């Protein structure tokens, strides 16, 4: 849309500006023409009045002092002037009527005196005439012009007006109205009044000038370039939506709804006729097939890796059990009790590590971590089985929740349990050992070992001090502080979240 606007909209604006300027110039020319018509009408009226006044003055000047019939002499002089009415009235210097020709008329002002060389004019609206009285030597001459004569002058001058009024001597005469204007309308017409004084300021001419403008309907044509831009934008949007956006949206929805393993990607059939869109859809199909094939290959490789790791743990467990069996054989054949105890201690730790590997082998089958409850239970059972004769009656109590953790934590927990239980069976075999495992948060659990062998009376013994150093090191492997109270050791273990949470 922006590119289309940048390409077409400036051109449309330039065309609109050019057309608007052309219309303004045309309207200005029409206004000038109308004003010229108004001035032409004024000149026609002024010329008519001036011609008749001059003809009457020339004809009457000297006719009153020559003797004989003055009206006859004035009438002969006027008949020689074309287009001049021969109706007039002659008066002496006192205003007394001497003679008339045509329709004798004094315009209602018989006593009006006019000096030689002067002219007086007035209107009689009810009679539709303009009277003029000319002062000559020996008296005055009075003439008149009616409405038809004014209209004939306007017609001869081809002055198109919407109306013309004359005002003189306090009267007003409507010469023509809107229905008598010449010419026809061009478009939207606005009538303006144009006024001008003539006849030495005695007559005021008011002309209604029709100013024709370009019609409003034609002005709407100025919007055609903008309409062209709008239509082009709509058509472009329709084409892009139909042949580009809609197929792309269908492809996107199909890809989003596709689940791996459900078979090949099936694109919608209605993707339009665009070759590029069809090629894009085919490219997506090939890409999805390659991704699914790659996932299948990775799954197979991962399964092979799991089998290999499971086999490694299985073999390590078997090897540790072989080592534990060899140590047990050597313990039985040892001569001294100290050697037998040493073989037993080493065998218990090797067996603890074997238990961890066996549980890790099971963890690979379910892939949710090493279960601590069966690990500690099996470890406690093995410790009771490998206890010396003096500790055969050692009671190990278990209060364990079903929690899972990683192999590193399981190894450290197994060694910590082995060290504390072994210390108890060697120092206080008559005291029960209680192992407690409780979840303390979403990702941690509290592992507590309680036994009477952890009494303050044996804290000063060298064996106990070495025992303290060992379990402190094991607690550091768990990244937790070992909390010690009388008869209790506890530590925080990192565990996996509850099964329904992951």
Short mmCIF file of C-alpha atoms in Angstrom, two decimals:
data_model
loop_
_atom_site.label_atom_id
_atom_site.label_comp_id
_atom_site.label_asym_id
_atom_site.label_seq_id
_atom_site.Cartn_x
_atom_site.Cartn_y
_atom_site.Cartn_z
CA UNK A 1 0.00 0.00 0.00
CA UNK A 2 2.84 2.40 0.84
CA UNK A 3 4.67 1.67 -2.41
CA UNK A 4 1.48 2.03 -4.41
CA UNK A 5 0.69 5.32 -2.68
CA UNK A 6 4.21 6.58 -3.31
CA UNK A 7 3.88 5.71 -7.01
CA UNK A 8 0.32 6.82 -7.82
CA UNK A 9 -0.84 9.25 -5.14
CA UNK A 10 1.63 12.07 -6.02
CA UNK A 11 0.56 11.83 -9.67
CA UNK A 12 -3.09 12.02 -8.62
CA UNK A 13 -2.42 15.02 -6.40
CA UNK A 14 -0.58 16.79 -9.23
CA UNK A 15 -3.49 16.14 -11.60
CA UNK A 16 -5.99 17.37 -9.01
CA UNK A 17 -3.95 20.53 -8.42
CA UNK A 18 -3.61 21.16 -12.17
CA UNK A 19 -7.33 20.61 -12.80
CA UNK A 20 -8.27 22.77 -9.83
CA UNK A 21 -6.01 25.55 -11.07
CA UNK A 22 -7.55 25.25 -14.52
CA UNK A 23 -11.05 25.52 -13.09
CA UNK A 24 -10.06 28.54 -11.04
CA UNK A 25 -8.65 30.21 -14.14
CA UNK A 26 -11.79 29.35 -16.11
CA UNK A 27 -13.99 30.77 -13.35
CA UNK A 28 -11.83 33.90 -13.24
CA UNK A 29 -12.19 34.26 -17.01
CA UNK A 30 -15.97 33.80 -16.73
CA UNK A 31 -16.10 36.43 -13.99
CA UNK A 32 -14.11 38.87 -16.14
CA UNK A 33 -16.39 38.15 -19.07
CA UNK A 34 -19.47 38.77 -16.93
CA UNK A 35 -18.06 42.06 -15.69
CA UNK A 36 -17.31 43.05 -19.26
CA UNK A 37 -20.92 42.28 -20.17
CA UNK A 38 -22.09 44.50 -17.30
CA UNK A 39 -19.90 47.38 -18.40
CA UNK A 40 -21.06 46.86 -21.99
CA UNK A 41 -24.69 47.18 -20.84
CA UNK A 42 -23.86 50.38 -18.97
CA UNK A 43 -22.12 51.82 -22.01
CA UNK A 44 -25.09 50.91 -24.22
CA UNK A 45 -27.50 52.77 -21.88
CA UNK A 46 -25.13 55.71 -21.54
CA UNK A 47 -24.60 55.87 -25.31
CA UNK A 48 -28.37 55.77 -25.93
CA UNK A 49 -29.03 58.62 -23.51
CA UNK A 50 -26.08 60.68 -24.73
CA UNK A 51 -27.00 60.23 -28.40
CA UNK A 52 -30.63 61.31 -27.87
CA UNK A 53 -29.69 64.26 -25.65
CA UNK A 54 -27.09 65.45 -28.15
CA UNK A 55 -29.44 65.08 -31.10
CA UNK A 56 -32.20 67.01 -29.32
CA UNK A 57 -29.78 69.76 -28.26
CA UNK A 58 -28.42 70.18 -31.78
CA UNK A 59 -31.87 70.14 -33.31
CA UNK A 60 -33.38 72.62 -30.82
CA UNK A 61 -30.42 74.95 -30.53
CA UNK A 62 -31.34 78.07 -32.58
CA UNK A 63 -34.72 76.75 -33.64
CA UNK A 64 -36.56 78.90 -31.06
CA UNK A 65 -35.04 82.21 -32.36
CA UNK A 66 -35.46 81.64 -36.08
CA UNK A 67 -39.15 82.44 -36.38
CA UNK A 68 -41.78 80.24 -37.97
CA UNK A 69 -42.71 76.88 -36.51
CA UNK A 70 -39.82 75.80 -34.25
CA UNK A 71 -41.24 72.28 -33.80
CA UNK A 72 -41.17 71.78 -37.56
CA UNK A 73 -37.53 72.73 -37.76
CA UNK A 74 -36.60 70.48 -34.77
CA UNK A 75 -38.61 67.60 -36.22
CA UNK A 76 -36.80 67.86 -39.59
CA UNK A 77 -33.44 67.91 -37.84
CA UNK A 78 -34.28 64.89 -35.70
CA UNK A 79 -35.59 62.88 -38.63
CA UNK A 80 -32.19 63.19 -40.24
CA UNK A 81 -30.54 61.44 -37.20
CA UNK A 82 -31.01 57.64 -37.33
CA UNK A 83 -32.44 55.88 -34.30
CA UNK A 84 -33.48 59.10 -32.55
CA UNK A 85 -37.13 59.46 -31.43
CA UNK A 86 -38.99 62.40 -32.92
CA UNK A 87 -41.26 62.95 -29.93
CA UNK A 88 -40.35 66.11 -28.06
CA UNK A 89 -41.71 69.26 -26.37
CA UNK A 90 -40.39 72.81 -26.72
CA UNK A 91 -40.73 75.46 -24.00
CA UNK A 92 -39.77 79.12 -23.70
CA UNK A 93 -37.32 80.35 -21.08
CA UNK A 94 -40.17 80.67 -18.53
CA UNK A 95 -41.22 77.08 -19.05
CA UNK A 96 -44.30 77.83 -21.10
CA UNK A 97 -45.03 75.12 -23.64
CA UNK A 98 -44.55 76.31 -27.21
CA UNK A 99 -45.22 73.20 -29.31
CA UNK A 100 -44.95 69.40 -29.33
CA UNK A 101 -44.42 66.53 -31.75
CA UNK A 102 -45.45 62.95 -31.27
CA UNK A 103 -46.93 62.36 -27.88
CA UNK A 104 -46.55 65.74 -26.11
CA UNK A 105 -45.28 65.14 -22.59
CA UNK A 106 -43.43 67.22 -20.04
CA UNK A 107 -42.74 64.37 -17.66
CA UNK A 108 -44.74 65.98 -14.90
CA UNK A 109 -42.30 68.88 -14.51
CA UNK A 110 -43.49 71.74 -16.73
CA UNK A 111 -41.98 74.42 -14.52
CA UNK A 112 -38.49 72.91 -14.44
CA UNK A 113 -36.11 75.55 -15.82
CA UNK A 114 -32.82 74.60 -17.40
CA UNK A 115 -30.09 77.03 -18.39
CA UNK A 116 -28.67 76.84 -21.91
CA UNK A 117 -26.10 74.03 -22.22
CA UNK A 118 -27.43 72.14 -19.21
CA UNK A 119 -29.35 68.89 -19.09
CA UNK A 120 -31.71 67.66 -16.38
CA UNK A 121 -32.97 64.07 -16.19
CA UNK A 122 -35.62 62.28 -14.11
CA UNK A 123 -37.60 59.04 -14.13
CA UNK A 124 -41.33 58.49 -14.10
CA UNK A 125 -41.54 54.77 -13.08
CA UNK A 126 -45.30 54.42 -13.49
CA UNK A 127 -45.00 55.50 -17.12
CA UNK A 128 -41.79 53.57 -17.73
CA UNK A 129 -39.88 56.55 -19.15
CA UNK A 130 -36.69 58.51 -18.58
CA UNK A 131 -37.18 62.24 -19.28
CA UNK A 132 -34.40 64.63 -20.14
CA UNK A 133 -34.69 68.42 -20.51
CA UNK A 134 -32.05 70.25 -22.52
CA UNK A 135 -31.40 73.96 -22.11
CA UNK A 136 -30.92 75.86 -25.42
CA UNK A 137 -30.91 79.49 -26.53
CA UNK A 138 -34.44 80.80 -26.30
CA UNK A 139 -35.87 78.07 -24.11
CA UNK A 140 -35.60 74.31 -23.55
CA UNK A 141 -36.46 71.02 -25.23
CA UNK A 142 -37.80 67.95 -23.43
CA UNK A 143 -37.49 64.38 -24.71
CA UNK A 144 -37.95 60.89 -23.26
CA UNK A 145 -36.87 57.30 -23.66
CA UNK A 146 -39.13 54.39 -22.77
CA UNK A 147 -38.31 50.88 -21.51
CA UNK A 148 -38.48 49.34 -24.98
CA UNK A 149 -35.85 51.70 -26.32
CA UNK A 150 -33.51 50.76 -23.47
CA UNK A 151 -34.15 47.08 -24.14
CA UNK A 152 -33.47 47.55 -27.85
CA UNK A 153 -30.16 49.22 -27.02
CA UNK A 154 -29.18 46.34 -24.75
CA UNK A 155 -30.16 43.84 -27.41
CA UNK A 156 -28.20 45.68 -30.06
CA UNK A 157 -25.14 45.74 -27.79
CA UNK A 158 -25.57 42.02 -26.99
CA UNK A 159 -24.99 42.71 -23.35
CA UNK A 160 -26.00 39.63 -21.38
CA UNK A 161 -27.44 40.73 -18.04
CA UNK A 162 -29.69 39.16 -15.47
CA UNK A 163 -31.45 42.49 -14.85
CA UNK A 164 -30.93 46.25 -15.27
CA UNK A 165 -32.40 49.10 -13.22
CA UNK A 166 -32.19 52.85 -13.76
CA UNK A 167 -32.34 55.30 -10.85
CA UNK A 168 -32.67 59.06 -11.30
CA UNK A 169 -34.49 61.93 -9.62
CA UNK A 170 -35.65 59.75 -6.77
CA UNK A 171 -37.32 57.19 -9.09
CA UNK A 172 -36.37 53.71 -10.23
CA UNK A 173 -37.13 51.97 -13.50
CA UNK A 174 -36.66 48.25 -14.12
CA UNK A 175 -35.49 47.95 -17.70
CA UNK A 176 -35.03 44.13 -17.81
CA UNK A 177 -35.37 41.26 -15.36
CA UNK A 178 -33.80 37.82 -15.07
CA UNK A 179 -36.17 36.27 -17.55
CA UNK A 180 -34.98 38.61 -20.30
CA UNK A 181 -31.25 38.02 -20.04
CA UNK A 182 -29.38 37.06 -23.17
CA UNK A 183 -27.27 33.94 -23.45
CA UNK A 184 -27.69 30.69 -21.56
CA UNK A 185 -26.15 29.35 -18.38
CA UNK A 186 -22.87 27.53 -18.55
CA UNK A 187 -22.93 25.98 -15.09
CA UNK A 188 -23.55 27.20 -11.57
CA UNK A 189 -24.58 30.86 -11.91
CA UNK A 190 -24.05 33.53 -9.27
CA UNK A 191 -25.68 36.95 -9.81
CA UNK A 192 -23.74 40.00 -8.66
CA UNK A 193 -24.89 43.65 -8.84
CA UNK A 194 -22.73 46.11 -10.71
CA UNK A 195 -23.56 49.85 -10.28
CA UNK A 196 -22.23 52.87 -12.18
CA UNK A 197 -23.26 56.52 -12.58
CA UNK A 198 -23.80 57.95 -16.08
CA UNK A 199 -25.06 61.16 -17.62
CA UNK A 200 -22.89 63.34 -15.45
CA UNK A 201 -23.98 61.47 -12.36
CA UNK A 202 -27.69 62.16 -12.83
CA UNK A 203 -28.54 58.53 -13.66
CA UNK A 204 -27.44 55.50 -11.70
CA UNK A 205 -27.36 52.21 -13.57
CA UNK A 206 -27.58 48.98 -11.52
CA UNK A 207 -26.77 45.87 -13.56
CA UNK A 208 -27.30 42.33 -12.26
CA UNK A 209 -24.38 40.48 -13.77
CA UNK A 210 -24.71 36.67 -14.08
CA UNK A 211 -21.36 35.07 -13.31
CA UNK A 212 -21.25 31.52 -14.62
CA UNK A 213 -19.02 29.03 -12.83
CA UNK A 214 -17.97 25.46 -13.53
CA UNK A 215 -20.75 23.17 -12.22
CA UNK A 216 -20.24 21.27 -8.96
CA UNK A 217 -20.67 18.01 -10.82
CA UNK A 218 -17.67 18.90 -12.98
CA UNK A 219 -15.66 19.65 -9.86
CA UNK A 220 -16.20 16.08 -8.76
CA UNK A 221 -14.24 15.04 -11.83
CA UNK A 222 -11.21 16.47 -10.03
CA UNK A 223 -11.39 13.50 -7.70
CA UNK A 224 -10.95 11.02 -10.53
CA UNK A 225 -7.15 10.71 -9.99
CA UNK A 226 -7.75 10.06 -6.30
CA UNK A 227 -10.51 7.63 -7.20
CA UNK A 228 -8.04 5.93 -9.50
CA UNK A 229 -5.63 5.56 -6.58
CA UNK A 230 -8.37 4.14 -4.33
CA UNK A 231 -9.50 1.66 -6.97
CA UNK A 232 -5.91 0.61 -7.64
CA UNK A 233 -5.31 0.15 -3.90
CA UNK A 234 -8.48 -1.92 -3.48
CA UNK A 235 -7.70 -4.07 -6.51
CA UNK A 236 -4.13 -4.58 -5.30
CA UNK A 237 -5.38 -5.53 -1.84
CA UNK A 238 -7.90 -7.95 -3.36
CA UNK A 239 -5.28 -9.54 -5.59
CA UNK A 240 -2.73 -9.85 -2.76
CA UNK A 241 -5.37 -11.24 -0.40
CA UNK A 242 -6.72 -13.76 -2.93
CA UNK A 243 -3.50 -14.99 -4.49
CA UNK A 244 -0.99 -14.49 -1.65
CA UNK A 245 -2.32 -13.96 1.87
CA UNK A 246 -5.14 -16.52 1.83
CA UNK A 247 -2.98 -19.39 0.45
CA UNK A 248 -0.18 -18.51 2.88
CA UNK A 249 -2.65 -18.48 5.78
CA UNK A 250 -3.97 -21.91 4.76
CA UNK A 251 -0.44 -23.28 4.52
CA UNK A 252 0.38 -21.80 7.96
CA UNK A 253 -2.75 -23.28 9.57
CA UNK A 254 -2.05 -26.69 8.04
CA UNK A 255 1.55 -26.69 9.27
CA UNK A 256 0.48 -25.54 12.76
CA UNK A 257 -2.14 -28.33 12.95
CA UNK A 258 0.26 -31.03 11.75
CA UNK A 259 1.51 -33.38 14.46
CA UNK A 260 4.74 -35.32 13.95
CA UNK A 261 4.17 -39.01 13.44
CA UNK A 262 0.72 -38.59 11.87
CA UNK A 263 1.98 -39.21 8.39
CA UNK A 264 3.12 -36.84 5.64
CA UNK A 265 2.05 -33.20 5.62
CA UNK A 266 -1.15 -32.81 3.60
CA UNK A 267 -1.46 -29.26 2.26
CA UNK A 268 -4.88 -27.90 1.25
CA UNK A 269 -5.79 -28.33 -2.38
CA UNK A 270 -7.06 -24.76 -2.89
CA UNK A 271 -3.85 -22.78 -3.00
CA UNK A 272 -4.66 -20.71 -6.06
CA UNK A 273 -3.00 -20.75 -9.43
CA UNK A 274 0.26 -19.09 -8.41
CA UNK A 275 3.21 -21.33 -9.27
CA UNK A 276 5.32 -19.73 -6.54
CA UNK A 277 2.73 -20.54 -3.83
CA UNK A 278 2.49 -24.14 -5.05
CA UNK A 279 6.29 -24.45 -5.03
CA UNK A 280 6.38 -22.95 -1.53
CA UNK A 281 3.83 -25.53 -0.34
CA UNK A 282 5.85 -28.33 -1.89
CA UNK A 283 8.99 -26.96 -0.19
CA UNK A 284 7.23 -27.04 3.20
CA UNK A 285 6.13 -30.61 2.57
CA UNK A 286 9.69 -31.68 1.75
CA UNK A 287 11.06 -29.78 4.77
CA UNK A 288 8.56 -31.47 7.13
CA UNK A 289 9.41 -34.89 5.67
CA UNK A 290 13.14 -34.24 6.16
CA UNK A 291 12.56 -33.05 9.74
CA UNK A 292 10.45 -36.08 10.61
CA UNK A 293 13.02 -38.39 9.01
CA UNK A 294 15.74 -36.64 10.99
CA UNK A 295 13.71 -37.06 14.20
CA UNK A 296 13.25 -40.74 13.45
CA UNK A 297 16.99 -41.11 12.89
CA UNK A 298 17.74 -39.23 16.10
CA UNK A 299 15.25 -41.41 17.98
CA UNK A 300 16.89 -44.53 16.71
CA UNK A 301 20.32 -43.15 17.59
CA UNK A 302 19.09 -42.18 21.06
CA UNK A 303 17.62 -45.63 21.61
CA UNK A 304 20.92 -47.19 20.60
CA UNK A 305 22.73 -44.86 22.99
CA UNK A 306 20.37 -45.77 25.82
CA UNK A 307 20.91 -49.45 25.15
CA UNK A 308 24.67 -48.90 25.18
CA UNK A 309 24.56 -46.94 28.45
CA UNK A 310 22.24 -49.53 29.99
CA UNK A 311 24.66 -52.27 28.98
CA UNK A 312 27.55 -50.31 30.49
CA UNK A 313 25.73 -49.91 33.81
CA UNK A 314 24.72 -53.55 33.74
CA UNK A 315 28.31 -54.63 33.21
CA UNK A 316 29.57 -52.20 35.91
CA UNK A 317 27.00 -53.61 38.33
CA UNK A 318 28.04 -57.16 37.48
CA UNK A 319 31.73 -56.29 37.87
CA UNK A 320 31.06 -54.63 41.23
CA UNK A 321 29.15 -57.69 42.38
CA UNK A 322 32.06 -59.88 41.30
CA UNK A 323 34.42 -57.63 43.27
CA UNK A 324 32.09 -57.81 46.27
CA UNK A 325 32.01 -61.63 46.01
CA UNK A 326 35.80 -61.79 45.81
CA UNK A 327 36.10 -59.56 48.88
CA UNK A 328 33.67 -61.81 50.74
CA UNK A 329 35.71 -64.87 49.80
CA UNK A 330 38.90 -63.18 51.01
CA UNK A 331 37.14 -62.12 54.22
CA UNK A 332 36.26 -65.71 55.00
CA UNK A 333 39.81 -66.90 54.43
CA UNK A 334 41.43 -64.07 56.42
CA UNK A 335 43.37 -65.14 59.55
CA UNK A 336 42.81 -62.11 61.75
CA UNK A 337 39.60 -60.42 62.83
CA UNK A 338 40.88 -56.98 61.75
CA UNK A 339 41.44 -58.26 58.22
CA UNK A 340 37.97 -59.76 58.16
CA UNK A 341 36.46 -56.45 59.33
CA UNK A 342 38.44 -54.56 56.68
CA UNK A 343 37.24 -56.88 53.92
CA UNK A 344 33.67 -56.52 55.20
CA UNK A 345 33.87 -52.69 55.25
CA UNK A 346 35.24 -52.58 51.71
CA UNK A 347 32.66 -55.09 50.52
CA UNK A 348 29.79 -53.05 51.99
CA UNK A 349 30.87 -49.95 50.09
CA UNK A 350 31.37 -51.85 46.85
CA UNK A 351 27.94 -53.40 47.33
CA UNK A 352 26.43 -49.95 47.97
CA UNK A 353 27.87 -48.73 44.67
CA UNK A 354 26.56 -51.83 42.91
CA UNK A 355 23.08 -51.13 44.29
CA UNK A 356 23.21 -47.62 42.84
CA UNK A 357 24.21 -48.93 39.42
CA UNK A 358 21.47 -51.55 39.51
CA UNK A 359 18.87 -48.89 40.32
CA UNK A 360 20.30 -46.62 37.67
CA UNK A 361 19.88 -49.50 35.21
CA UNK A 362 16.17 -49.56 36.19
CA UNK A 363 15.99 -45.77 35.88
CA UNK A 364 17.05 -46.06 32.24
CA UNK A 365 14.00 -48.21 31.60
CA UNK A 366 11.55 -45.58 32.96
CA UNK A 367 13.65 -42.43 32.42
CA UNK A 368 12.47 -40.59 35.51
CA UNK A 369 15.47 -40.70 37.84
CA UNK A 370 16.71 -43.16 40.47
CA UNK A 371 14.03 -44.11 43.01
CA UNK A 372 15.43 -43.48 46.51
CA UNK A 373 12.97 -45.65 48.40
CA UNK A 374 13.89 -49.02 46.81
CA UNK A 375 17.55 -47.95 46.73
CA UNK A 376 17.73 -47.28 50.48
CA UNK A 377 15.56 -50.33 51.27
CA UNK A 378 17.83 -52.65 49.30
CA UNK A 379 20.90 -51.01 50.80
CA UNK A 380 19.54 -51.50 54.36
CA UNK A 381 18.81 -55.14 53.61
CA UNK A 382 22.35 -55.69 52.31
CA UNK A 383 23.85 -53.94 55.33
CA UNK A 384 21.92 -56.20 57.70
CA UNK A 385 23.09 -59.22 55.73
CA UNK A 386 26.74 -58.18 55.84
CA UNK A 387 26.73 -57.16 59.53
CA UNK A 388 29.23 -58.88 61.87
CA UNK A 389 28.08 -61.46 64.40
CA UNK A 390 27.89 -58.86 67.13
CA UNK A 391 25.44 -56.74 65.10
CA UNK A 392 23.23 -59.46 63.67
CA UNK A 393 20.32 -58.23 65.75
CA UNK A 394 20.72 -54.57 64.53
CA UNK A 395 17.28 -53.09 63.92
CA UNK A 396 17.03 -50.73 60.88
CA UNK A 397 13.71 -48.86 60.65
CA UNK A 398 12.69 -47.19 57.37
CA UNK A 399 10.23 -44.31 56.88
CA UNK A 400 10.68 -43.32 53.26
CA UNK A 401 8.64 -41.43 50.67
CA UNK A 402 8.73 -42.39 47.02
CA UNK A 403 11.14 -39.81 45.60
CA UNK A 404 13.48 -39.79 42.61
CA UNK A 405 16.85 -38.13 42.12
CA UNK A 406 19.96 -38.19 39.94
CA UNK A 407 22.75 -40.78 39.95
CA UNK A 408 25.29 -38.47 41.66
CA UNK A 409 22.91 -37.75 44.53
CA UNK A 410 22.03 -41.46 44.77
CA UNK A 411 25.73 -42.44 45.06
CA UNK A 412 26.41 -39.88 47.79
CA UNK A 413 23.21 -40.90 49.64
CA UNK A 414 24.14 -44.59 49.44
CA UNK A 415 27.64 -43.94 50.82
CA UNK A 416 26.25 -41.66 53.57
CA UNK A 417 23.77 -44.36 54.60
CA UNK A 418 26.46 -47.05 54.52
CA UNK A 419 28.87 -44.99 56.65
CA UNK A 420 26.31 -44.15 59.34
CA UNK A 421 24.76 -47.62 59.54
CA UNK A 422 28.20 -49.28 59.62
CA UNK A 423 29.33 -46.86 62.35
CA UNK A 424 26.21 -47.75 64.34
CA UNK A 425 26.67 -51.52 63.97
CA UNK A 426 30.32 -51.28 65.06
CA UNK A 427 29.87 -48.91 68.00
CA UNK A 428 26.31 -49.45 69.29
CA UNK A 429 24.85 -52.61 67.70
CA UNK A 430 22.15 -52.70 70.34
CA UNK A 431 20.73 -49.27 69.27
CA UNK A 432 18.16 -49.12 66.47
CA UNK A 433 18.81 -47.10 63.33
CA UNK A 434 15.96 -45.08 61.80
CA UNK A 435 16.15 -43.73 58.25
CA UNK A 436 13.58 -41.05 57.33
CA UNK A 437 13.03 -39.42 53.91
CA UNK A 438 10.44 -36.63 53.56
CA UNK A 439 9.84 -34.06 50.79
CA UNK A 440 10.53 -30.55 52.12
CA UNK A 441 9.84 -28.56 48.93
CA UNK A 442 9.14 -29.04 45.25
CA UNK A 443 12.82 -29.79 44.52
CA UNK A 444 14.30 -30.89 47.88
CA UNK A 445 13.80 -33.61 50.49
CA UNK A 446 15.06 -34.03 54.08
CA UNK A 447 17.03 -37.29 54.72
CA UNK A 448 17.45 -37.99 58.45
CA UNK A 449 19.46 -40.80 60.09
CA UNK A 450 18.82 -41.35 63.79
CA UNK A 451 20.82 -43.78 66.01
CA UNK A 452 22.10 -43.99 69.53
CA UNK A 453 25.61 -44.42 68.17
CA UNK A 454 25.73 -40.67 67.56
CA UNK A 455 25.94 -39.83 71.27
CA UNK A 456 28.33 -37.17 72.64
CA UNK A 457 30.21 -39.79 74.76
CA UNK A 458 32.05 -41.18 71.71
CA UNK A 459 32.81 -37.83 70.06
CA UNK A 460 36.38 -37.87 71.33
CA UNK A 461 37.25 -41.27 69.91
CA UNK A 462 39.60 -41.33 66.92
CA UNK A 463 37.31 -43.62 64.92
CA UNK A 464 34.39 -41.23 65.41
CA UNK A 465 36.41 -38.22 64.32
CA UNK A 466 37.41 -40.01 61.12
CA UNK A 467 33.72 -40.91 60.66
CA UNK A 468 32.78 -37.21 61.03
CA UNK A 469 35.26 -36.19 58.34
CA UNK A 470 33.89 -38.81 55.92
CA UNK A 471 30.23 -37.89 56.29
CA UNK A 472 31.04 -34.15 56.11
CA UNK A 473 32.71 -34.79 52.76
CA UNK A 474 29.70 -36.77 51.57
CA UNK A 475 27.39 -33.90 52.62
CA UNK A 476 29.48 -31.50 50.54
CA UNK A 477 28.93 -33.73 47.50
CA UNK A 478 25.20 -33.23 48.11
CA UNK A 479 25.80 -29.44 48.23
CA UNK A 480 24.00 -29.25 51.55
CA UNK A 481 25.00 -28.51 55.12
CA UNK A 482 24.97 -31.51 57.46
CA UNK A 483 22.77 -30.74 60.44
CA UNK A 484 23.82 -32.50 63.63
CA UNK A 485 21.79 -32.95 66.79
CA UNK A 486 22.10 -35.49 69.52
CA UNK A 487 21.40 -38.85 67.95
CA UNK A 488 20.38 -37.34 64.55
CA UNK A 489 22.15 -36.41 61.32
CA UNK A 490 20.09 -34.81 58.52
CA UNK A 491 20.81 -33.39 55.10
CA UNK A 492 18.84 -31.81 52.21
CA UNK A 493 18.77 -33.88 49.01
CA UNK A 494 17.88 -32.47 45.56
CA UNK A 495 14.99 -34.51 44.13
CA UNK A 496 12.78 -34.38 41.05
CA UNK A 497 9.36 -32.70 41.20
CA UNK A 498 6.30 -34.82 41.85
CA UNK A 499 5.42 -36.99 38.91
CA UNK A 500 2.17 -35.20 38.03
CA UNK A 501 4.10 -31.89 37.81
CA UNK A 502 6.37 -32.88 34.92
#
